[in-house]
Amino acid sequence: MQLGFADRLVAAILAKRTPLVVGLDPRVVQLPEGLQPTDRSLQTQAAAVEVFCRGVIDVVAPLVPAVKPQVAFFELLGPAGMTALHNLIGHAREKGLLVIADGKRGDIGSTAEGYAEAWLGRGDQAAWGADALTVNPWLGRDALEPFVRCVELEQAGLFVLVRTSNPGSRDYQAPLADGLAMFERVARDVEALAERTTGACGYGSVGAVVGATWPQELSRLRELMPSTIFLVPGFGAQGGSAADVAQAFDSDGLGAIVNSSRGVIFGWEAAARRHLAGRDWQKAVELAAEDAIAQLRADTAAGKL
Amino acid sequence: MQLGFADRLVAAILAKRTPLVVGLDPRVVQLPEGLQPTDRSLQTQAAAVEVFCRGVIDVVAPLVPAVKPQVAFFELLGPAGMTALHNLIGHAREKGLLVIADGKRGDIGSTAEGYAEAWLGRGDQAAWGADALTVNPWLGRDALEPFVRCVELEQAGLFVLVRTSNPGSRDYQAPLADGLAMFERVARDVEALAERTTGACGYGSVGAVVGATWPQELSRLRELMPSTIFLVPGFGAQGGSAADVAQAFDSDGLGAIVNSSRGVIFGWEAAARRHLAGRDWQKAVELAAEDAIAQLRADTAAGKL
């Protein structure tokens, strides 16, 4: 029997000795020169994105525990883009990576069941076959329940959007109701789901997305969610430093994964500007990933991994 | 130059003399016997779903202003399902229907731009080419902004999830902060966006999803959002009656659209059980749509259309 998601993720973090997750946000205009699509059809663009992301996956597979494809950039390329995403999820899993589909899905009742089964279902006829999915809590706890049931049945994982990294997250996540900020209310409910899905590693397979641009809140959220794995976006290009994310970890360097997307996959742009890697974009992606891993080891408890 | 979404929608409501929207939620197990897929591959299932939904679209195109495909049920069938969705959106638009993609999408920054362009973008290389999209407000106003810009640039429409119809919507939508329920706070912000996108019809192209299972709140929300078109789900199979949705309309029968999914597209099930339509499922879909239209005309201001 397969281990639960939290146990698989912690094992992968320990094996790779890093909590770094590489985000696959393939903007076509930013692809390396040699991979730019030769025409503007969605098919050609999707093919270019697939080649690029395969190249990124091949480079980072020995280095990190997981990749996080951003579904929006594949949806943007229509059916051909979704086919590319399907192929890339399969490729990443073959390479031993865990795959966190960043879809921020959410709906009610049987529609939520549909999304859960679509992204987290297993077997020959799995639609996408990811290991974990990001979900939006706005619709309420009963709307999360079909996803949690899928976590339990399919040994899958979930990351609930507790606190996002954008300035506007204050609008509906920060208001105080009965002395509790809305995101603290969600955090409390996510912790209950994490406790319900706790594996041998001590963490649950239901995790939380917590933006790194609110470092002063990370300790408070760590307190509120001791059993919950944090997915911290916003490291690197989005502005958070390794020191900013330090409070997300427990003293063993576990309990959190940190995502870098553009900083790694388009790291070759900066490298090329500095003439470090010339035209070898894959080498530059590797260097950028190693650099992010080193920063996390230097400035956080991830150094103990 | 194309009219804005709100003006196109109101024109279609007036032309068809009904605010009924037919939801395309094609659960494979519920397809009519003759359309059941012959094997369990996702390709075969997606083909069956496409044939069924084409049949529904052909029947309802003369009767209603819009269809609302539920993206989850297409995602559930993987890349083949997404190809079917793409084809069906094109088919519905060719038949003169407006298409509201029910994707409940939401993300921040350039990712939100990606979703907006994916669903609402126009032109040869449009990924999906819907007229409008449902979006989730949890991430805040700045996360809605890329969608609103797409509304303005592409004459598209948006429906923001203000108040959903499930019991758990009380968890994060109902708490009071500074005397205002969270959903009222979202409603106030949506009204501002509706005013910013108001067309000649007097309503904005940014609308609100408001569940019909909270009829006591509809009047309050109508007051808070006088320029906002309501998309009211939950009519029919989900439990709301025509009388329950009456408060969503203005005195001319405008200002709201009411969605029925299962009650119409699987109306042939009930009809077959009552031996009304025998095996002709398309005739039964037509009768179910006409029945829903008649109920709305009888019990709401839609009778004045």
XYZ file of C-alpha atoms in Angstrom:
610
model
C 0.000 0.000 0.000
C 1.226 3.452 -0.936
C 2.188 5.835 1.877
C 0.076 8.908 2.464
C 1.086 12.126 0.750
C 2.628 13.739 3.843
C 4.858 10.728 4.452
C 5.892 10.582 0.775
C 6.655 14.298 0.798
C 8.711 14.178 3.999
C 10.632 11.137 2.701
C 11.390 13.042 -0.507
C 12.488 16.150 1.419
C 14.840 14.022 3.532
C 16.168 12.174 0.471
C 16.878 15.384 -1.465
C 17.861 17.283 1.702
C 15.859 20.326 0.656
C 12.313 21.691 0.978
C 12.614 23.528 -2.370
C 9.788 22.976 -4.845
C 10.213 24.176 -8.412
C 7.182 25.925 -9.861
C 6.448 25.308 -13.534
C 5.004 28.637 -14.739
C 5.950 28.466 -18.405
C 5.283 31.858 -19.952
C 5.827 31.397 -23.680
C 7.444 34.805 -24.245
C 10.085 33.910 -21.665
C 11.166 30.591 -23.187
C 14.835 30.379 -24.228
C 15.528 31.622 -27.741
C 16.127 28.179 -29.187
C 12.767 26.923 -27.876
C 10.590 29.841 -29.023
C 7.604 28.563 -30.999
C 7.900 29.013 -34.756
C 4.305 30.200 -35.107
C 1.581 31.512 -32.791
C -0.796 28.544 -32.994
C -1.723 27.134 -29.600
C -0.461 23.706 -30.705
C 3.003 25.024 -31.513
C 3.138 27.074 -28.332
C 2.043 24.094 -26.235
C 4.685 21.903 -27.880
C 7.379 24.472 -27.030
C 6.180 24.708 -23.435
C 6.243 20.928 -23.124
C 9.832 20.686 -24.418
C 10.924 23.444 -22.036
C 9.217 21.961 -18.985
C 10.556 18.479 -19.759
C 14.005 20.029 -19.820
C 13.406 21.714 -16.461
C 12.043 18.495 -14.932
C 15.038 16.479 -16.152
C 17.416 18.977 -14.555
C 15.653 19.385 -11.207
C 14.517 15.778 -10.655
C 17.744 14.788 -8.833
C 17.706 18.002 -6.785
C 14.231 18.627 -5.355
C 11.317 16.628 -3.919
C 8.517 18.097 -6.030
C 7.421 20.326 -8.883
C 4.350 22.564 -8.891
C 2.848 23.148 -12.339
C 0.737 26.299 -12.454
C -2.391 25.131 -14.270
C -3.300 28.619 -15.567
C -0.349 28.739 -17.959
C -1.420 25.438 -19.515
C -5.109 26.417 -19.694
C -3.945 29.523 -21.516
C -2.854 27.265 -24.374
C -6.235 25.549 -24.690
C -6.713 21.796 -25.200
C -3.151 21.453 -26.531
C -1.826 23.081 -23.360
C -3.835 20.719 -21.184
C -2.451 17.750 -23.129
C 1.061 19.092 -22.483
C 0.254 19.396 -18.769
C -0.995 15.814 -18.695
C 2.188 14.576 -20.342
C 4.394 16.640 -18.022
C 2.719 15.364 -14.855
C 3.385 11.832 -16.072
C 6.981 12.669 -16.944
C 7.681 14.290 -13.568
C 6.259 11.296 -11.701
C 8.329 8.898 -13.823
C 11.367 10.912 -12.788
C 10.459 10.341 -9.138
C 9.128 13.825 -8.433
C 5.965 14.533 -6.502
C 3.577 16.761 -8.457
C 1.536 19.501 -6.806
C -1.022 20.805 -9.299
C -1.478 24.500 -8.547
C -5.065 24.868 -9.712
C -6.656 26.644 -6.736
C -9.824 24.708 -7.446
C -12.979 24.859 -5.390
C -16.679 24.136 -5.802
C -19.520 22.498 -3.906
C -21.029 19.024 -3.673
C -20.683 16.736 -6.642
C -18.749 19.397 -8.573
C -16.068 19.435 -5.877
C -16.041 15.634 -6.117
C -15.443 16.080 -9.836
C -12.446 18.362 -9.321
C -11.010 16.123 -6.597
C -11.308 12.979 -8.688
C -10.011 14.832 -11.771
C -6.788 15.976 -10.152
C -6.154 13.406 -7.432
C -7.767 10.243 -8.823
C -5.507 7.264 -9.494
C -5.444 4.370 -11.909
C -5.417 3.881 -15.683
C -8.189 6.369 -16.284
C -6.894 9.127 -14.011
C -7.545 12.437 -15.736
C -4.388 14.234 -14.533
C -2.845 12.058 -11.827
C -1.229 14.708 -9.619
C -0.078 13.896 -6.084
C -1.568 17.026 -4.562
C -3.743 20.007 -5.474
C -4.083 23.565 -4.202
C -7.683 24.451 -3.249
C -9.607 27.595 -2.358
C -11.530 27.558 0.949
C -14.035 30.410 0.306
C -16.961 28.013 -0.269
C -16.607 26.507 3.210
C -15.681 23.322 5.004
C -18.313 21.140 3.351
C -16.889 22.194 -0.014
C -13.412 21.039 1.084
C -14.741 17.688 2.281
C -14.835 15.915 -1.134
C -11.182 16.874 -1.603
C -10.291 15.588 1.867
C -12.078 12.306 1.173
C -9.978 11.982 -1.974
C -6.864 12.617 0.143
C -7.910 9.746 2.405
C -8.916 7.328 -0.346
C -6.161 8.059 -2.877
C -3.241 8.846 -0.547
C -3.230 12.301 -2.100
C -2.394 15.744 -0.747
C -4.101 19.104 -0.517
C -2.882 22.638 0.135
C -5.617 25.035 1.213
C -5.152 28.761 0.493
C -4.916 30.138 4.014
C -2.986 33.369 3.445
C -1.797 34.549 0.058
C 1.179 36.767 -0.697
C -0.560 39.594 -2.610
C -1.390 42.959 -1.008
C -5.129 42.445 -1.700
C -5.178 39.343 0.479
C -6.051 41.801 3.248
C -9.506 42.365 1.726
C -11.169 39.095 2.678
C -8.451 37.106 4.473
C -7.536 39.660 7.131
C -10.841 41.041 8.539
C -11.402 40.173 12.179
C -14.583 38.292 13.052
C -15.071 37.454 16.734
C -11.458 38.394 17.367
C -10.106 35.982 14.789
C -8.797 37.041 11.390
C -10.545 35.203 8.588
C -7.290 33.486 7.599
C -6.823 32.347 11.210
C -10.294 30.838 11.073
C -9.341 28.943 7.910
C -6.030 27.982 9.551
C -7.850 26.479 12.520
C -10.070 24.408 10.230
C -7.110 23.312 8.076
C -5.257 22.180 11.219
C -8.235 19.961 12.087
C -8.018 18.411 8.613
C -4.258 17.990 8.963
C -4.764 16.188 12.268
C -7.342 13.936 10.614
C -4.841 12.967 7.891
C -1.631 12.804 9.956
C 0.918 10.268 8.791
C 3.860 8.592 10.493
C 5.898 11.752 9.856
C 3.696 13.680 12.292
C 2.266 15.981 9.636
C -1.043 15.780 7.812
C -1.684 15.330 4.102
C -3.882 18.435 4.160
C -1.519 21.409 4.107
C -1.748 25.183 3.879
C -0.589 27.785 1.371
C 0.973 30.635 3.335
C 2.582 33.553 1.526
C 6.173 34.443 2.401
C 5.502 38.152 2.080
C 3.863 38.087 5.523
C 6.815 36.709 7.521
C 5.584 38.319 10.749
C 2.558 36.033 10.549
C 4.400 32.805 9.876
C 5.198 32.130 13.549
C 1.584 32.754 14.523
C 0.363 30.406 11.778
C 2.968 27.783 12.742
C 1.509 27.925 16.272
C -2.067 27.629 15.005
C -1.187 24.769 12.635
C 1.409 22.523 14.296
C 0.398 19.449 12.241
C 0.141 21.262 8.928
C 2.712 21.333 6.135
C 3.080 24.848 4.742
C 3.485 25.477 1.041
C 5.218 28.847 0.928
C 5.164 30.569 -2.461
C 6.755 33.889 -3.175
C 10.358 32.864 -2.591
C 12.779 34.398 -5.079
C 11.179 36.343 -7.928
C 8.079 37.199 -5.866
C 10.227 38.932 -3.275
C 10.585 36.698 -0.208
C 14.092 35.883 1.011
C 15.154 32.631 2.640
C 15.238 34.484 5.997
C 11.607 35.539 5.445
C 10.452 31.936 5.181
C 12.511 30.656 8.132
C 9.581 30.741 10.572
C 7.664 28.254 8.431
C 9.940 25.364 9.452
C 10.060 23.271 12.585
C 13.408 22.872 14.359
C 14.297 19.848 12.186
C 13.798 21.805 8.979
C 10.544 19.998 8.224
C 6.921 21.177 8.101
C 7.235 23.405 5.061
C 8.047 23.416 1.380
C 9.147 26.580 -0.349
C 8.296 27.268 -3.972
C 10.380 29.156 -6.464
C 9.082 29.421 -9.999
C 10.536 32.169 -12.159
C 13.721 32.431 -10.088
C 14.623 28.875 -11.071
C 13.011 28.106 -14.416
C 13.910 31.480 -15.891
C 17.142 31.639 -13.898
C 18.931 31.208 -17.220
C 17.847 34.749 -18.147
C 19.815 36.277 -15.280
C 22.669 33.842 -15.851
C 22.844 34.716 -19.539
C 22.931 38.418 -18.683
C 25.852 37.760 -16.379
C 27.539 35.574 -19.041
C 27.665 32.743 -16.518
C 26.032 30.076 -18.558
C 25.951 31.423 -22.058
C 23.272 29.702 -24.087
C 23.020 26.544 -21.993
C 19.708 27.266 -20.314
C 19.457 23.873 -18.639
C 22.784 24.386 -16.908
C 21.535 27.778 -15.721
C 18.292 26.250 -14.373
C 20.422 23.756 -12.459
C 22.611 26.530 -11.038
C 19.557 28.591 -10.064
C 18.008 25.590 -8.281
C 21.278 24.853 -6.477
C 21.524 28.492 -5.491
C 17.983 28.509 -4.028
C 18.711 25.266 -2.166
C 21.910 26.775 -0.727
C 20.087 29.930 0.398
C 17.460 27.861 2.190
C 20.154 25.735 3.848
C 22.062 28.816 4.970
C 19.182 30.869 6.345
C 16.629 28.344 7.659
C 16.397 25.111 9.639
C 16.448 23.326 6.259
C 20.212 23.364 6.829
C 19.658 20.489 9.279
C 18.149 18.187 6.658
C -17.617 47.033 -32.114
C -19.118 44.275 -30.024
C -21.451 45.253 -27.176
C -20.338 44.648 -23.624
C -21.306 41.374 -21.970
C -24.103 42.858 -19.848
C -25.760 44.431 -22.894
C -25.427 41.205 -24.902
C -26.880 39.198 -22.018
C -29.831 41.545 -21.479
C -30.538 41.578 -25.230
C -30.539 37.773 -25.232
C -32.821 37.627 -22.180
C -35.267 39.980 -23.889
C -35.079 38.068 -27.171
C -35.728 34.689 -25.535
C -38.071 36.200 -22.944
C -36.494 34.211 -20.131
C -33.621 34.502 -17.658
C -33.143 30.719 -17.607
C -29.587 29.476 -18.143
C -28.998 25.795 -18.777
C -26.080 24.307 -16.877
C -24.034 21.678 -18.692
C -22.957 19.290 -15.904
C -22.551 16.092 -17.903
C -22.085 13.225 -15.466
C -21.226 10.214 -17.608
C -23.215 7.715 -15.528
C -26.333 9.794 -16.107
C -26.119 9.960 -19.898
C -29.086 8.451 -21.771
C -28.791 4.715 -22.440
C -28.145 5.117 -26.139
C -25.260 7.514 -25.499
C -23.469 5.533 -22.782
C -19.785 5.121 -23.652
C -18.878 1.670 -24.953
C -15.692 1.499 -22.892
C -14.234 3.347 -19.886
C -11.402 5.155 -21.646
C -11.427 8.896 -21.107
C -11.504 9.425 -24.886
C -14.687 7.389 -25.302
C -16.307 9.011 -22.274
C -15.415 12.487 -23.542
C -16.841 11.680 -26.975
C -20.112 10.545 -25.382
C -20.284 13.703 -23.264
C -19.691 15.840 -26.336
C -22.490 14.154 -28.302
C -24.864 14.550 -25.350
C -24.030 18.208 -24.737
C -24.300 19.030 -28.447
C -27.759 17.498 -28.342
C -28.691 19.602 -25.305
C -27.311 22.771 -26.920
C -29.240 22.154 -30.134
C -32.473 21.758 -28.188
C -32.084 24.728 -25.826
C -30.509 27.227 -28.259
C -33.887 28.607 -29.406
C -35.199 28.727 -25.838
C -32.621 30.322 -23.523
C -30.025 33.119 -23.608
C -27.032 31.174 -22.314
C -25.500 27.884 -21.274
C -23.139 27.371 -18.341
C -20.706 24.497 -18.781
C -19.347 23.249 -15.463
C -15.618 22.924 -16.149
C -15.067 20.275 -13.444
C -16.979 17.609 -15.357
C -14.792 18.170 -18.408
C -11.548 18.271 -16.400
C -12.617 14.943 -14.943
C -12.186 13.441 -18.423
C -8.623 14.723 -18.836
C -7.264 16.282 -22.050
C -10.008 14.606 -24.123
C -12.635 16.183 -21.873
C -11.058 19.608 -22.263
C -11.062 19.183 -26.049
C -14.775 18.343 -25.841
C -15.369 21.471 -23.758
C -13.526 23.592 -26.309
C -15.638 22.180 -29.142
C -18.865 22.654 -27.180
C -18.155 26.292 -26.340
C -17.633 26.915 -30.060
C -20.810 25.030 -30.943
C -22.927 26.908 -28.412
C -21.661 30.261 -29.652
C -22.349 29.271 -33.264
C -25.899 28.506 -32.164
C -26.198 32.051 -30.812
C -25.916 31.166 -27.125
C -23.810 33.077 -24.655
C -21.407 30.804 -22.794
C -20.634 31.236 -19.086
C -17.695 28.999 -18.169
C -18.285 27.879 -14.596
C -14.675 27.434 -13.546
C -14.586 29.370 -10.257
C -11.033 30.386 -11.107
C -8.868 32.682 -9.052
C -5.191 33.444 -8.573
C -2.898 36.440 -8.186
C -0.889 38.667 -10.490
C 0.259 37.254 -13.785
C -1.391 33.911 -13.010
C -4.779 35.615 -12.760
C -3.963 37.306 -16.068
C -3.316 33.833 -17.459
C -6.712 32.521 -16.335
C -8.515 35.641 -17.572
C -6.885 35.519 -20.989
C -7.398 31.738 -21.176
C -11.150 31.866 -20.629
C -12.142 35.313 -21.869
C -9.552 36.061 -24.554
C -10.781 36.518 -28.107
C -9.437 35.944 -31.585
C -8.086 33.000 -33.588
C -5.842 31.798 -30.805
C -8.355 32.073 -27.974
C -7.833 29.097 -25.690
C -11.500 28.565 -24.736
C -13.404 31.623 -25.960
C -16.173 31.824 -23.375
C -18.279 34.983 -22.951
C -18.050 34.985 -19.174
C -16.345 33.171 -16.309
C -17.181 32.524 -12.662
C -14.386 33.607 -10.298
C -13.560 33.178 -6.621
C -12.906 36.380 -4.615
C -10.962 34.908 -1.631
C -7.600 36.224 -2.881
C -8.807 39.835 -2.830
C -9.620 42.754 -5.078
C -6.199 42.986 -6.706
C -6.575 39.338 -7.712
C -9.912 40.133 -9.400
C -8.423 43.088 -11.261
C -6.814 41.119 -14.164
C -10.203 39.510 -14.790
C -11.942 42.884 -14.731
C -9.409 44.312 -17.181
C -10.192 41.405 -19.495
C -13.908 42.228 -19.115
C -13.147 45.777 -20.229
C -10.797 44.869 -23.079
C -12.601 41.820 -24.456
C -16.243 42.801 -23.808
C -16.410 39.758 -21.562
C -18.338 39.013 -18.373
C -17.527 37.860 -14.866
C -19.568 36.400 -12.042
C -17.910 36.665 -8.639
C -18.845 34.103 -5.968
C -20.543 36.324 -3.404
C -22.768 33.851 -1.576
C -22.958 30.165 -2.407
C -25.863 27.814 -1.875
C -24.194 25.146 0.293
C -24.669 24.971 4.086
C -20.902 25.398 4.635
C -20.964 28.798 2.955
C -21.604 30.078 6.468
C -18.026 29.213 7.493
C -16.166 31.989 5.711
C -18.854 33.951 3.850
C -21.112 34.725 6.802
C -18.844 35.879 9.687
C -19.384 39.501 10.674
C -16.390 41.819 10.539
C -17.017 45.423 11.534
C -20.751 44.779 11.361
C -20.622 43.541 7.788
C -20.883 39.864 6.817
C -17.957 38.789 4.679
C -20.259 38.156 1.718
C -21.696 41.673 2.115
C -18.149 43.013 1.960
C -17.560 41.106 -1.272
C -20.971 42.297 -2.521
C -20.002 45.925 -1.932
C -16.774 45.473 -3.880
C -18.538 43.619 -6.710
C -21.084 46.443 -6.980
C -18.202 48.886 -7.478
C -16.897 46.699 -10.299
C -20.383 46.443 -11.796
C -20.691 50.224 -11.763
C -17.294 50.486 -13.461
C -18.474 48.174 -16.266
C -22.085 49.330 -16.627
C -23.540 49.099 -20.119
C -26.490 50.795 -21.824
C -28.774 48.252 -20.119
C -27.968 49.782 -16.726
C -26.192 46.674 -15.407
C -22.498 45.920 -15.223
C -20.548 43.156 -16.936
C -19.182 42.096 -13.552
C -21.933 40.070 -11.886
C -22.401 38.044 -8.711
C -23.136 34.405 -7.967
C -25.824 34.315 -5.272
C -27.267 30.990 -4.130
C -31.040 30.559 -4.230
C -31.074 28.573 -1.010
C -30.721 31.853 0.909
C -33.842 33.630 -0.407
C -34.123 35.781 2.729
C -30.829 37.384 1.745
C -31.628 38.055 -1.891
C -33.475 41.318 -1.181
C -30.616 42.543 0.982
C -28.085 41.670 -1.732
C -30.287 43.254 -4.426
C -30.180 46.453 -2.325
C -26.395 46.252 -1.891
C -25.825 45.532 -5.582
C -28.316 47.512 -7.668
C -26.069 47.517 -10.769
C -25.073 43.875 -10.551
C -26.491 40.969 -12.530
C -27.072 37.966 -10.278
C -26.312 34.454 -11.435
C -28.536 32.322 -9.242
C -27.685 28.628 -9.190
C -29.559 26.028 -7.232
C -32.871 26.303 -9.070
C -34.540 22.946 -9.642
C -32.476 19.902 -8.645
C -30.508 21.849 -6.017
C -33.692 22.723 -4.176
C -34.643 26.352 -4.914
C -38.131 27.066 -6.279
C -39.010 29.865 -8.706
C -40.591 31.737 -5.776
C -37.297 31.477 -3.877
C -35.410 33.298 -6.632
C -38.051 36.004 -7.173
C -36.206 38.608 -5.090
C -33.219 38.438 -7.418
C -35.086 40.282 -10.188
C -35.826 43.942 -10.680
C -39.431 44.973 -11.423
C -38.884 44.456 -15.177
C -37.738 40.871 -14.706
C -34.134 41.811 -15.427
C -31.021 41.859 -13.259
C -30.716 38.113 -12.774
C -30.192 34.845 -14.580
C -31.253 31.584 -13.016
C -29.381 28.373 -13.666
C -30.826 24.901 -13.817
C -28.481 22.052 -14.639
C -29.619 18.560 -13.731
C -33.302 19.527 -13.718
C -33.088 20.299 -17.427
C -30.315 18.194 -18.937
C -31.312 15.090 -17.018
C -34.994 16.030 -17.138
C -35.412 13.077 -19.519
C -34.793 10.752 -16.559
C -37.879 12.005 -14.738
C -39.815 12.163 -17.992
C -38.885 8.572 -18.867
C -39.972 7.428 -15.437
C -43.328 9.096 -16.013
C -43.514 7.602 -19.537
C -43.952 11.113 -20.888
C -41.222 11.098 -23.449
C -40.229 7.476 -23.743
C -36.733 7.181 -25.149
C -36.586 10.569 -26.855
C -34.255 12.288 -24.394
C -33.938 15.456 -26.459
C -37.686 15.981 -26.431
C -37.615 15.526 -22.653
C -34.813 18.095 -22.267
C -36.910 20.521 -24.288
C -39.969 19.869 -22.104
C -37.899 20.289 -18.914
C -36.493 23.606 -20.174
C -39.956 24.836 -21.142
C -41.258 23.777 -17.750
C -38.496 25.719 -15.927
C -39.156 28.777 -18.122
C -42.877 28.579 -17.341
C -42.226 28.300 -13.595
C -40.008 31.389 -13.692
C -42.621 33.308 -15.705
C -45.371 32.323 -13.285
C -43.607 33.039 -10.000
C -41.204 35.917 -10.710
C -41.023 39.244 -12.526
C -39.563 37.285 -15.458
C -43.227 36.995 -16.481
C -42.964 40.601 -17.680
C -40.208 39.847 -20.181
